[in-house]
Coordinates of C-alpha atoms and ligand atoms in Angstrom, one line a residue:
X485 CA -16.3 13.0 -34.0
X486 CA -19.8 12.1 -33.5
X487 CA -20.9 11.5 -29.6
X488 CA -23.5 9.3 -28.2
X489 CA -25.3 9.6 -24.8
X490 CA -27.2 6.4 -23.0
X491 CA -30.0 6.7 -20.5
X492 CA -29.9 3.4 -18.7
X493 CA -33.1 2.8 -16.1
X494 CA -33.5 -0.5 -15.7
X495 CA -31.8 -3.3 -13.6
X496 CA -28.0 -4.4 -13.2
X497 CA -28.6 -6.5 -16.4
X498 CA -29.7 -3.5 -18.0
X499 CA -26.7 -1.5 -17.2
X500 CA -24.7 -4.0 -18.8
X501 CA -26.2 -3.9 -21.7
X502 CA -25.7 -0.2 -22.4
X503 CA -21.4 -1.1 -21.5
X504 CA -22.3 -3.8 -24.3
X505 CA -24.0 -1.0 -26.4
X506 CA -21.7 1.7 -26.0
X507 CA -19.0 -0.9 -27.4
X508 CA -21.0 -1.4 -30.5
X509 CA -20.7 2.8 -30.7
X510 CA -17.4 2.6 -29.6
X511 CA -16.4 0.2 -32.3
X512 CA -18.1 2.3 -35.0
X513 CA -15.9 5.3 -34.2
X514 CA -18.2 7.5 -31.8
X515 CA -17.0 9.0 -28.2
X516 CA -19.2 9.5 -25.1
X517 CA -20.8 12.6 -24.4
X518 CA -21.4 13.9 -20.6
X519 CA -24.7 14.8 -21.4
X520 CA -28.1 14.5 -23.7
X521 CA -27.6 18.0 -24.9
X522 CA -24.4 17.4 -26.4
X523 CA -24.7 13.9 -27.8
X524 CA -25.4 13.3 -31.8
X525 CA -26.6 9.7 -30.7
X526 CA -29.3 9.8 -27.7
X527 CA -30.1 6.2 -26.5
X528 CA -32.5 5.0 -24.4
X529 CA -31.9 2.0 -22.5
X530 CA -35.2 1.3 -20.8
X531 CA -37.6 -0.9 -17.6
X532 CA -41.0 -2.1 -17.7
X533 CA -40.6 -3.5 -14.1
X534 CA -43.0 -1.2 -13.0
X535 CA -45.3 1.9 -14.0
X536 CA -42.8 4.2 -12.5
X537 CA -40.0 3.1 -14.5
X538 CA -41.8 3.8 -17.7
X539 CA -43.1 6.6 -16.5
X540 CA -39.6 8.4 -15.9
X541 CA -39.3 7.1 -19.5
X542 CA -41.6 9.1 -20.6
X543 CA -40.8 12.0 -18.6
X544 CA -37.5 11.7 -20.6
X545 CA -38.9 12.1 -23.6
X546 CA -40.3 15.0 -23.3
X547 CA -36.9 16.1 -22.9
X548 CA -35.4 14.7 -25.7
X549 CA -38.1 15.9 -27.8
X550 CA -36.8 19.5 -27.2
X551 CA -33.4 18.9 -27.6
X552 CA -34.4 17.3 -31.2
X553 CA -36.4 20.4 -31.8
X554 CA -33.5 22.4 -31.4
X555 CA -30.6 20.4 -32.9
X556 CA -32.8 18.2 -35.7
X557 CA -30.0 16.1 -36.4
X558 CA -29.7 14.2 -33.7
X559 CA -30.3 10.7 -33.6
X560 CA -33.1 9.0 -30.9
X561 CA -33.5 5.5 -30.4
X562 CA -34.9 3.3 -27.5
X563 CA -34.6 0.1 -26.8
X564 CA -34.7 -2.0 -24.0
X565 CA -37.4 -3.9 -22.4
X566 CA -40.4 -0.8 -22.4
X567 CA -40.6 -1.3 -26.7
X568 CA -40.6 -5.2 -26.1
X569 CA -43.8 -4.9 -24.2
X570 CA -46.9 -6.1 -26.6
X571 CA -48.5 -2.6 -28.1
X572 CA -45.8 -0.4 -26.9
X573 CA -43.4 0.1 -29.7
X574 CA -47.0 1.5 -31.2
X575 CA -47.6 3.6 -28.5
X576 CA -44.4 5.5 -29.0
X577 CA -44.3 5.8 -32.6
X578 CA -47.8 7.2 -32.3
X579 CA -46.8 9.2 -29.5
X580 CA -43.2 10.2 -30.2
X581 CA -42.5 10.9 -33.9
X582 CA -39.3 12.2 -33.1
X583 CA -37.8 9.3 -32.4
X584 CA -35.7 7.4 -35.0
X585 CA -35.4 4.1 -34.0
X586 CA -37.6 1.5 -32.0
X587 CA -35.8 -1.8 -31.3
X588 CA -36.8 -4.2 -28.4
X589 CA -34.7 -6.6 -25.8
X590 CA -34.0 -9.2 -29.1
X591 CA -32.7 -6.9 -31.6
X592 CA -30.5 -4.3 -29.5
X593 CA -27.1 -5.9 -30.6
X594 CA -27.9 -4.5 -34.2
X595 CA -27.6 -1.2 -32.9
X596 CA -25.1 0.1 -35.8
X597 CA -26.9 -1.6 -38.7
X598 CA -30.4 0.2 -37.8
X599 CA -28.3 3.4 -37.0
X600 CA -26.9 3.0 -41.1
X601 CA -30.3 2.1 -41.5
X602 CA -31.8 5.2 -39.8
X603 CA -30.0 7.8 -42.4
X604 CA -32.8 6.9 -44.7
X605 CA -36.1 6.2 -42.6
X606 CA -37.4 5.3 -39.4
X607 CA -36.9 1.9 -37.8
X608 CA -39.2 0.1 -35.6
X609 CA -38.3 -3.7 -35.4
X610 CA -39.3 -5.6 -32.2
X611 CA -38.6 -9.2 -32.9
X612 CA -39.7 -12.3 -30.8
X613 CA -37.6 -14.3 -31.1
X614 CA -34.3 -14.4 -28.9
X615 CA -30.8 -13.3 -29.7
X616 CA -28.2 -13.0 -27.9
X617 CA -24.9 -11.0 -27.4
X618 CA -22.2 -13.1 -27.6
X619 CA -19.1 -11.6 -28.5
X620 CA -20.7 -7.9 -28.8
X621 CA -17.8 -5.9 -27.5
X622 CA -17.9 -4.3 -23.9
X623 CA -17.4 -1.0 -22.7
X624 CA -17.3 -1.5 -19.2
X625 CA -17.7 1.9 -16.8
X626 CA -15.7 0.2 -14.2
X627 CA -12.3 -0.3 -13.6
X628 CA -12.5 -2.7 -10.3
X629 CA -16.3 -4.0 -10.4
X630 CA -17.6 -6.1 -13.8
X631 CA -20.8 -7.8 -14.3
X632 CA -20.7 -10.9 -16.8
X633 CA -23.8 -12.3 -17.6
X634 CA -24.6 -16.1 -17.1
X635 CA -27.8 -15.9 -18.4
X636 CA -30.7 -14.6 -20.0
X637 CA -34.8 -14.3 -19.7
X638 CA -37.1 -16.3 -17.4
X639 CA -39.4 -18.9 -17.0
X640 CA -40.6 -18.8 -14.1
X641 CA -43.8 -16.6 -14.8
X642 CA -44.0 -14.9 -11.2
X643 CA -47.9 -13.8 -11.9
X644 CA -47.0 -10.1 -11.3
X645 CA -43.6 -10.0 -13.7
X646 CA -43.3 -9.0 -17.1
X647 CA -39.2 -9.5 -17.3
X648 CA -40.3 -13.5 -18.8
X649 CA -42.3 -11.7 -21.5
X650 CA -39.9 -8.7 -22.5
X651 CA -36.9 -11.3 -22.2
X652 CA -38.2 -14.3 -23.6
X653 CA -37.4 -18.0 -22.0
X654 CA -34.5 -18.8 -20.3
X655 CA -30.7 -19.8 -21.9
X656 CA -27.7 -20.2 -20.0
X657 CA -24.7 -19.3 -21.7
X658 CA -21.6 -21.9 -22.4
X659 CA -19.7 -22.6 -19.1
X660 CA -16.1 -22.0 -20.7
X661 CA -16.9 -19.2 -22.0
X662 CA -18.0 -17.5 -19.1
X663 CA -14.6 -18.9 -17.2
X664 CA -12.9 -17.5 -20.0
X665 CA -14.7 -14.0 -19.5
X666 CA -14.0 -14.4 -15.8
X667 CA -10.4 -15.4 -16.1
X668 CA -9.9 -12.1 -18.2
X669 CA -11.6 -10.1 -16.0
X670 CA -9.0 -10.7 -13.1
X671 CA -6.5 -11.1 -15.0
X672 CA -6.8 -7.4 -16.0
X673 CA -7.2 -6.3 -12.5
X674 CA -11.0 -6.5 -11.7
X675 CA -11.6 -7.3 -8.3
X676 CA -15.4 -7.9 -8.2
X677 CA -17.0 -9.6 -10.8
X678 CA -20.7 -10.2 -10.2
X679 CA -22.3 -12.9 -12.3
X680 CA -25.9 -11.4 -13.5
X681 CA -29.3 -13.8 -14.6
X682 CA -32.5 -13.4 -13.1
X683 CA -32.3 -16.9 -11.6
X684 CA -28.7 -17.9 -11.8
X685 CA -29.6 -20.8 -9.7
X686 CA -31.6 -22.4 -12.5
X687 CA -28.4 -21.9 -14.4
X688 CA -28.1 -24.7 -17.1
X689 CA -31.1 -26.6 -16.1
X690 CA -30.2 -26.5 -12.2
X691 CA -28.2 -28.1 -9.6
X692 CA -25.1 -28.6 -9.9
X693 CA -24.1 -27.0 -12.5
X694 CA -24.1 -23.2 -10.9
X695 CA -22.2 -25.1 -7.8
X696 CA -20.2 -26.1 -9.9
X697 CA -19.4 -22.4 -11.9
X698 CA -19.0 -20.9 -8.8
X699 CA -16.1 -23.6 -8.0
X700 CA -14.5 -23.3 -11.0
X701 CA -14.3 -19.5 -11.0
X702 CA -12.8 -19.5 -7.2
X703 CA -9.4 -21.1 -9.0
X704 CA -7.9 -17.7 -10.7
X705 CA -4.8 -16.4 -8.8
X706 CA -4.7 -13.1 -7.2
X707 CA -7.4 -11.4 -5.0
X708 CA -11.1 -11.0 -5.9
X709 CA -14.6 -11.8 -5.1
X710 CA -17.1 -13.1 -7.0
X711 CA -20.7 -11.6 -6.4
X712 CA -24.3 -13.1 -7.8
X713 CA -27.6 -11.7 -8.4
X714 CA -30.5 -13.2 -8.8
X715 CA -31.3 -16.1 -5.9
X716 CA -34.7 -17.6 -6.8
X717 CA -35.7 -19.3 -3.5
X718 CA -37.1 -22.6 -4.7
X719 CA -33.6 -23.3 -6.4
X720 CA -31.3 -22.3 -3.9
X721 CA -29.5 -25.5 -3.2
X722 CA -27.0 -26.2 0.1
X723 CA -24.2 -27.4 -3.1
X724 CA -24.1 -23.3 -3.9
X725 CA -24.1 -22.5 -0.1
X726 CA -20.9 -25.2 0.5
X727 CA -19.4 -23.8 -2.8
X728 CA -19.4 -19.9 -1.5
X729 CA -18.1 -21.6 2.2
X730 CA -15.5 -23.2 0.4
X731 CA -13.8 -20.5 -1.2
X732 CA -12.7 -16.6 -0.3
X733 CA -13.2 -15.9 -3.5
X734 CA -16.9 -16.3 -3.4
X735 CA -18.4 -13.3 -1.6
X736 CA -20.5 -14.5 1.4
X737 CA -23.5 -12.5 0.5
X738 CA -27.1 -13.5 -1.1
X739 CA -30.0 -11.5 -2.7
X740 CA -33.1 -13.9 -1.8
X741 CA -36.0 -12.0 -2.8
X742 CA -39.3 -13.3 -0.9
X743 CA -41.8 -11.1 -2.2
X744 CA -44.3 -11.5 0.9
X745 CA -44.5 -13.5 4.2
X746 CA -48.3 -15.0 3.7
X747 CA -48.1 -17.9 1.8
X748 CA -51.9 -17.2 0.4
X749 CA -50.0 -14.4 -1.4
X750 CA -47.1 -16.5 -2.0
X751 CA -49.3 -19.4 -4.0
X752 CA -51.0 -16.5 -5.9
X753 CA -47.7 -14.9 -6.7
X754 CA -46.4 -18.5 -8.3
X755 CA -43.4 -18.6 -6.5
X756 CA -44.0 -22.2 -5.6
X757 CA -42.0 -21.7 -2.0
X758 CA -43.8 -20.9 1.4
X759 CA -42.4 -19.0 3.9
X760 CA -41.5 -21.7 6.0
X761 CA -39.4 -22.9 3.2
X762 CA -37.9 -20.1 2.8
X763 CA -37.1 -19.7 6.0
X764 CA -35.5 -23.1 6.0
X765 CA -33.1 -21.9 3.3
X766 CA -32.1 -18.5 5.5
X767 CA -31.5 -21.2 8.3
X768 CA -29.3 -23.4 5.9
X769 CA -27.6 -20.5 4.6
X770 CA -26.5 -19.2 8.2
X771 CA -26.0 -23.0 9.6
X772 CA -22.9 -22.9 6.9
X773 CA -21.8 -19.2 6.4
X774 CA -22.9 -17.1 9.5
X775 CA -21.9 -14.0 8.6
X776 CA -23.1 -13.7 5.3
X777 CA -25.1 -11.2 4.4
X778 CA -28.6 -11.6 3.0
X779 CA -31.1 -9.2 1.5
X780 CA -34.4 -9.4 -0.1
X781 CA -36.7 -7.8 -2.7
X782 CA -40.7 -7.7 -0.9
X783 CA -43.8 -6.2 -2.4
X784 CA -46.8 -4.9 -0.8
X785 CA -50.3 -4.6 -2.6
X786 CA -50.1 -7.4 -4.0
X787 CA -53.6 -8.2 -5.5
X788 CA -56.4 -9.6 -2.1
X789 CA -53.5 -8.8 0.2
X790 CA -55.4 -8.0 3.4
X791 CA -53.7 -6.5 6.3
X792 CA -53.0 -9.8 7.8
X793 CA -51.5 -11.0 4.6
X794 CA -49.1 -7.9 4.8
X795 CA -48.8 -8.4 8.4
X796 CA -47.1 -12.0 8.0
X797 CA -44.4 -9.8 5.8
X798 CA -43.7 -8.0 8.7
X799 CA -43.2 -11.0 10.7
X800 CA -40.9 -12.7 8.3
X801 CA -39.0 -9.3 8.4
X802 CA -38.5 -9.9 12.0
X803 CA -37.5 -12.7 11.8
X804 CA -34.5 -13.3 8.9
X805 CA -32.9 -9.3 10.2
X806 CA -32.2 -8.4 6.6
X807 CA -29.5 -7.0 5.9
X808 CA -30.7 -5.0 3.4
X809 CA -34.2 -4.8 2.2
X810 CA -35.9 -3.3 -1.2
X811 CA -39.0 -2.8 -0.7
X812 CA -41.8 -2.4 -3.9
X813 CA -45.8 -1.2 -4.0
X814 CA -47.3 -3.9 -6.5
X815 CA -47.5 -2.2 -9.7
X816 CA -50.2 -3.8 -12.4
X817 CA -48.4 -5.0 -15.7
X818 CA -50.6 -5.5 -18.9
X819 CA -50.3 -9.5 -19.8
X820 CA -49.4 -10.9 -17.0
X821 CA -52.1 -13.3 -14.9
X822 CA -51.9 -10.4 -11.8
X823 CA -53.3 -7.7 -13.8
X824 CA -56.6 -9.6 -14.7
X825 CA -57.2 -11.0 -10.4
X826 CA -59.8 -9.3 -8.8
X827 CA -58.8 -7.3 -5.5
X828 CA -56.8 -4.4 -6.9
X829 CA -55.6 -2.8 -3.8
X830 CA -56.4 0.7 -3.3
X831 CA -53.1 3.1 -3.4
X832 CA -53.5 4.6 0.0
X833 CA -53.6 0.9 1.6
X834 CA -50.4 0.2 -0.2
X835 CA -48.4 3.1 0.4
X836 CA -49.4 2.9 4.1
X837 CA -48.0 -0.4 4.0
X838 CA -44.6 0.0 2.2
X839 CA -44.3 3.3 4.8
X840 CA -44.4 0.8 7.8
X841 CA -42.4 -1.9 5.8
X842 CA -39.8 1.0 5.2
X843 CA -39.7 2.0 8.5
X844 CA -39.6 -1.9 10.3
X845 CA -36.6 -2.2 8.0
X846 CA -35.0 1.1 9.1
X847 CA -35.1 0.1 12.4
X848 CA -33.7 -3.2 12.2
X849 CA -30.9 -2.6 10.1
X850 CA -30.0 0.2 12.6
X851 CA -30.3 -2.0 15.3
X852 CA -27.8 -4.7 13.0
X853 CA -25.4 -1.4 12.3
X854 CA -25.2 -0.9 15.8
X855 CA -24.0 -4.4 16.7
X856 CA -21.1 -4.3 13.9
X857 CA -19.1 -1.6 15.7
X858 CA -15.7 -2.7 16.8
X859 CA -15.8 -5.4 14.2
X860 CA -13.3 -5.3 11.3
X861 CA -14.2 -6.0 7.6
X862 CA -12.3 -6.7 4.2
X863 CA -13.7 -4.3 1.8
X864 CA -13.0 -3.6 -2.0
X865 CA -12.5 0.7 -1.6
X866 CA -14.8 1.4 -4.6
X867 CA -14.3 4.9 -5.0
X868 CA -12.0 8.1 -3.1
X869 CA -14.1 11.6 -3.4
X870 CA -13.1 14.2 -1.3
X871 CA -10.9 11.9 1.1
X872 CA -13.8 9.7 1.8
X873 CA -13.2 5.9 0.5
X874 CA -16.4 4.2 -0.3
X875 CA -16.4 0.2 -0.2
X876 CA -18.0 -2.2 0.5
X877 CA -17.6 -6.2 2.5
X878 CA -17.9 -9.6 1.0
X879 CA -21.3 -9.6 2.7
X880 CA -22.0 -6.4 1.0
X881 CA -21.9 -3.9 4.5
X882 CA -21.3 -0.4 2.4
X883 CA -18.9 1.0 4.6
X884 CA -17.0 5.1 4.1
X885 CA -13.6 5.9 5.9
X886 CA -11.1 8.5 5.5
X887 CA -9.1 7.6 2.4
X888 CA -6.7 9.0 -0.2
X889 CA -6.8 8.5 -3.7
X890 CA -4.6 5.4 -3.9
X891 CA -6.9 3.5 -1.9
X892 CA -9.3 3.1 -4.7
X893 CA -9.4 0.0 -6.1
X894 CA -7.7 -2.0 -3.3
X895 CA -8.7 -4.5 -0.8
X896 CA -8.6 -2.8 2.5
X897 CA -9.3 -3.9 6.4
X898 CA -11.6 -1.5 7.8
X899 CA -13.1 -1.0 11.6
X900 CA -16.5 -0.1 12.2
X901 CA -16.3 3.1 14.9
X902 CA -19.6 4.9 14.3
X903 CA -23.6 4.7 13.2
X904 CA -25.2 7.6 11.3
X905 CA -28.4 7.6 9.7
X906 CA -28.0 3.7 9.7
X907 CA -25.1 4.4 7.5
X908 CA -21.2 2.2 9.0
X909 CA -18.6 4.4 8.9
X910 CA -14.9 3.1 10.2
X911 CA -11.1 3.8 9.6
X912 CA -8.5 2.0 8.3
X913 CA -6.2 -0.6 9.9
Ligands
LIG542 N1 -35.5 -12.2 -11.0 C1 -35.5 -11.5 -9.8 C2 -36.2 -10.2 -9.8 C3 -36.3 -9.3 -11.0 S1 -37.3 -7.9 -10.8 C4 -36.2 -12.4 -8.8 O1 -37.0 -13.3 -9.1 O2 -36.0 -12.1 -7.7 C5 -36.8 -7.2 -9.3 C6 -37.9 -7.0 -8.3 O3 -38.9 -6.2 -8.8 C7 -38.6 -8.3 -7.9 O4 -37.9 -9.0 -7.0 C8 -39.9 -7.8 -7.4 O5 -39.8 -7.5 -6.0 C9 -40.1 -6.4 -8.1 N2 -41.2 -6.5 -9.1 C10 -41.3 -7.3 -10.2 N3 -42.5 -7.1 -10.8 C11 -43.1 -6.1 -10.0 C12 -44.4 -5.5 -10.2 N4 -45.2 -5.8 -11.1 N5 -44.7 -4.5 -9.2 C13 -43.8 -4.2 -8.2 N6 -42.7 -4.8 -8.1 C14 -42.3 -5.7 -9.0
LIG543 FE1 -39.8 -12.0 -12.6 FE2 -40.2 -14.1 -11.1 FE3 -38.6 -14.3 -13.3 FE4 -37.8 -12.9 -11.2 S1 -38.2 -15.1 -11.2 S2 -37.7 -12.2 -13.3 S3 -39.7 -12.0 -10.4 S4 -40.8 -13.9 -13.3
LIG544 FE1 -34.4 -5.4 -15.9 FE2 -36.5 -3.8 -16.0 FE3 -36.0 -5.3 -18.0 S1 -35.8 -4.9 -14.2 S2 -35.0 -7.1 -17.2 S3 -34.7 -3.7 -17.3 S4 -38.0 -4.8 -17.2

């Protein structure tokens, strides 16, 4: 029997796509392999997000490249975002003749046709125009946590992001269907089900229709959460926040990515919020759900950002207490309108500033650990390994306790009883 391999590097949305890709291999007869050296199939499932991303890419490749040297017959193909980026399917056919098959973000679903295909010659086909996945089957790697997209690309052209032009414009997908999916889901014993788009706010055009997914979703019997990722700030409305207060069901936890604190930056960035407003929404989200948790994406190095600029990043830092915080060092993108501003910031300056970023964070979120101890929290157990259960809250506190195997999967009440590293551990109650 042959056996594939996937390399996935790229964000939640990408790792769904490789369960959705390993179901096309599943479907066509083919097992997973535990590793690249013993797969017949290699896939991989790549990120332009940043240089580093495609860089680890690369790094892969050289890999690869070897293991094709020494076992001809296996079968390469990448696909994914990097090949969807203009002149880089090129760039890798020029640079990588080994591999078999170049397909982009559009096309990925054919997978098994360009693998028939790929018997007879190479294949590089990067289409622009958008196609989606509907009914591809899923191989999901989870047994309690799912992700079900709600929808796909972007149009919101944040001046320093490629996803709009590797994932084309925005589409929501049909509202029953994705009940449907949902319904499934916990019906066959999934208790977290996150809900993936890069602005899921925007769903269908905007308010209120994601209010009003979110509601209907909270009606399934049984016990489960569901999770959402990605909050753009400017469409975060107070109908989502009353929807996630009104139910258990909806996990009290938001990813609100700012990007910076200086609302020069902000304007430059087109994110068309300024921190003040954005700090209005953390206010509206705590004046109805006080112990949710919140987190945020923020760059530094942004193009002209002067110390000041990063300096007002630090402040807003301060101020909203993250709960957790994912910090970035501006990375330039060909084609998008940051690349071509003048003010390139040096890379010293930037990693100077993530290091101070990193370590503001560190603090605070150690002070915030600190405060949680005696508390108790719901958790989903995700995983036992060596009698330690891993699991985290609804407001998305990762939390480890002594466990045994059985408590995998369930919904458990844990106490906080100690700090390390700014890591909660507790016991069970
Ligand atoms: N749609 C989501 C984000 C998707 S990308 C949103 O709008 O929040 C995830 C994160 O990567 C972004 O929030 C941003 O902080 C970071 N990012 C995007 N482009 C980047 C770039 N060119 N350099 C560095 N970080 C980047
Ligand atoms: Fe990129 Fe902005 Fe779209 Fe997020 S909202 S994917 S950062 S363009
Ligand atoms: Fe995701 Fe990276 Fe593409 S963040 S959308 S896999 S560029």
């Amino acid at each position: 029997m042959k056996k594939f391999y996937i390399n996935t590097y790229g964000c939640q949305m990408n790792v769904h796509e490789s369960e959705k890709l390993a179901g096309i291999l599943y479907e066509r007869g083919y097992i997973r392999a535990d590793s690249n050296e013993e797969a017949d199939i290699i896939l991989l499932n790549t990120c332009c997000i940043r240089e580093t991303a495609e860089t680890r890419v690369l790094g892969n490749l050289g890999i690869i490249k070897k293991i094709k040297e020494k076992r001809p017959h296996v079968m390469v193909c990448i696909c994914g975002c990097m090949p969807q980026k203009p002149g880089t399917a090129e760039m890798l056919k020029k640079r990588c003749p080994f591999i078999d098959i170049i397909i982009g973000t559009h096309n990925m679903y054919k997978l098994g046709e360009y693998l028939d295909e790929a018997q007879h010659k190479k294949v590089v086909e990067i289409w622009d125009k958008e196609r989606e996945p509907e009914n591809a089957p899923i191989h999901r790697d989870g047994k309690f946590s799912a992700w079900v997209n709600i929808m796909y690309g972007c149009d919101n052209f944040c001046s320093y992001c490629i996803v709009p032009y590797v994932r084309g414009r925005e589409r929501s997908r049909d509202f029953d269907e994705i009940v449907a999916e949902v319904g499934s889901l916990v019906k066959n014993g999934y208790k977290e089900i996150t809900l993936l788009g890069q602005n899921v706010n925007s769903y269908k055009g905007g308010a209120p229709e994601f209010g009003n997914l979110l509601r209907a979703l909270s009606q399934f019997d049984g016990e489960y959460w569901i999770k959402f990722m990605t909050s753009h700030p400017k469409d975060l409305t107070e109908d989502v926040v009353k929807a996630m207060a009104s139910s258990d069901k909806i996990a009290k936890f938001i990813h609100l990515p700012v990007q910076s604190g200086s609302d020069r930056i902000l304007k430059l960035m087109n994110r068309k919020y300024t921190s003040g407003e954005y700090l209005d929404k953390i206010k509206m989200i705590r004046d109805h759900l006080p112990d949710a948790g919140i987190s945020s994406d923020i760059m530094v190095g942004f193009p002209t950002e002067t110390e000041e600029d990063y300096l007002c990043s630090e402040d807003l830092v301060k101020k909203v207490k993250y709960n957790n915080l994912f910090t970035f060092i501006y990375s330039r993108r060909s084609g998008t309108v940051a690349d071509k501003m003048d003010g390139q910031i040096d890379l010293k300056t930037k990693t100077d500033r993530i290091e101070r970023l990193i370590k503001l964070q560190f603090d605070i979120g150690n002070e915030l650990a600190r405060s949680y101890i005696g508390n108790t929290y719901r958790i989903l157990c995700e995983r036992v390994e060596n009698g330690i259960g891993y699991g985290k809250s609804s407001c998305d506190k990762s939390i480890s306790f002594e466990a045994s195997e059985e408590n995998a999967g369930k919904f458990l009440n844990v106490k906080i009883t100690e700090v390390k590293n700014n890591k909660l551990k507790g016991e069970l109650i």
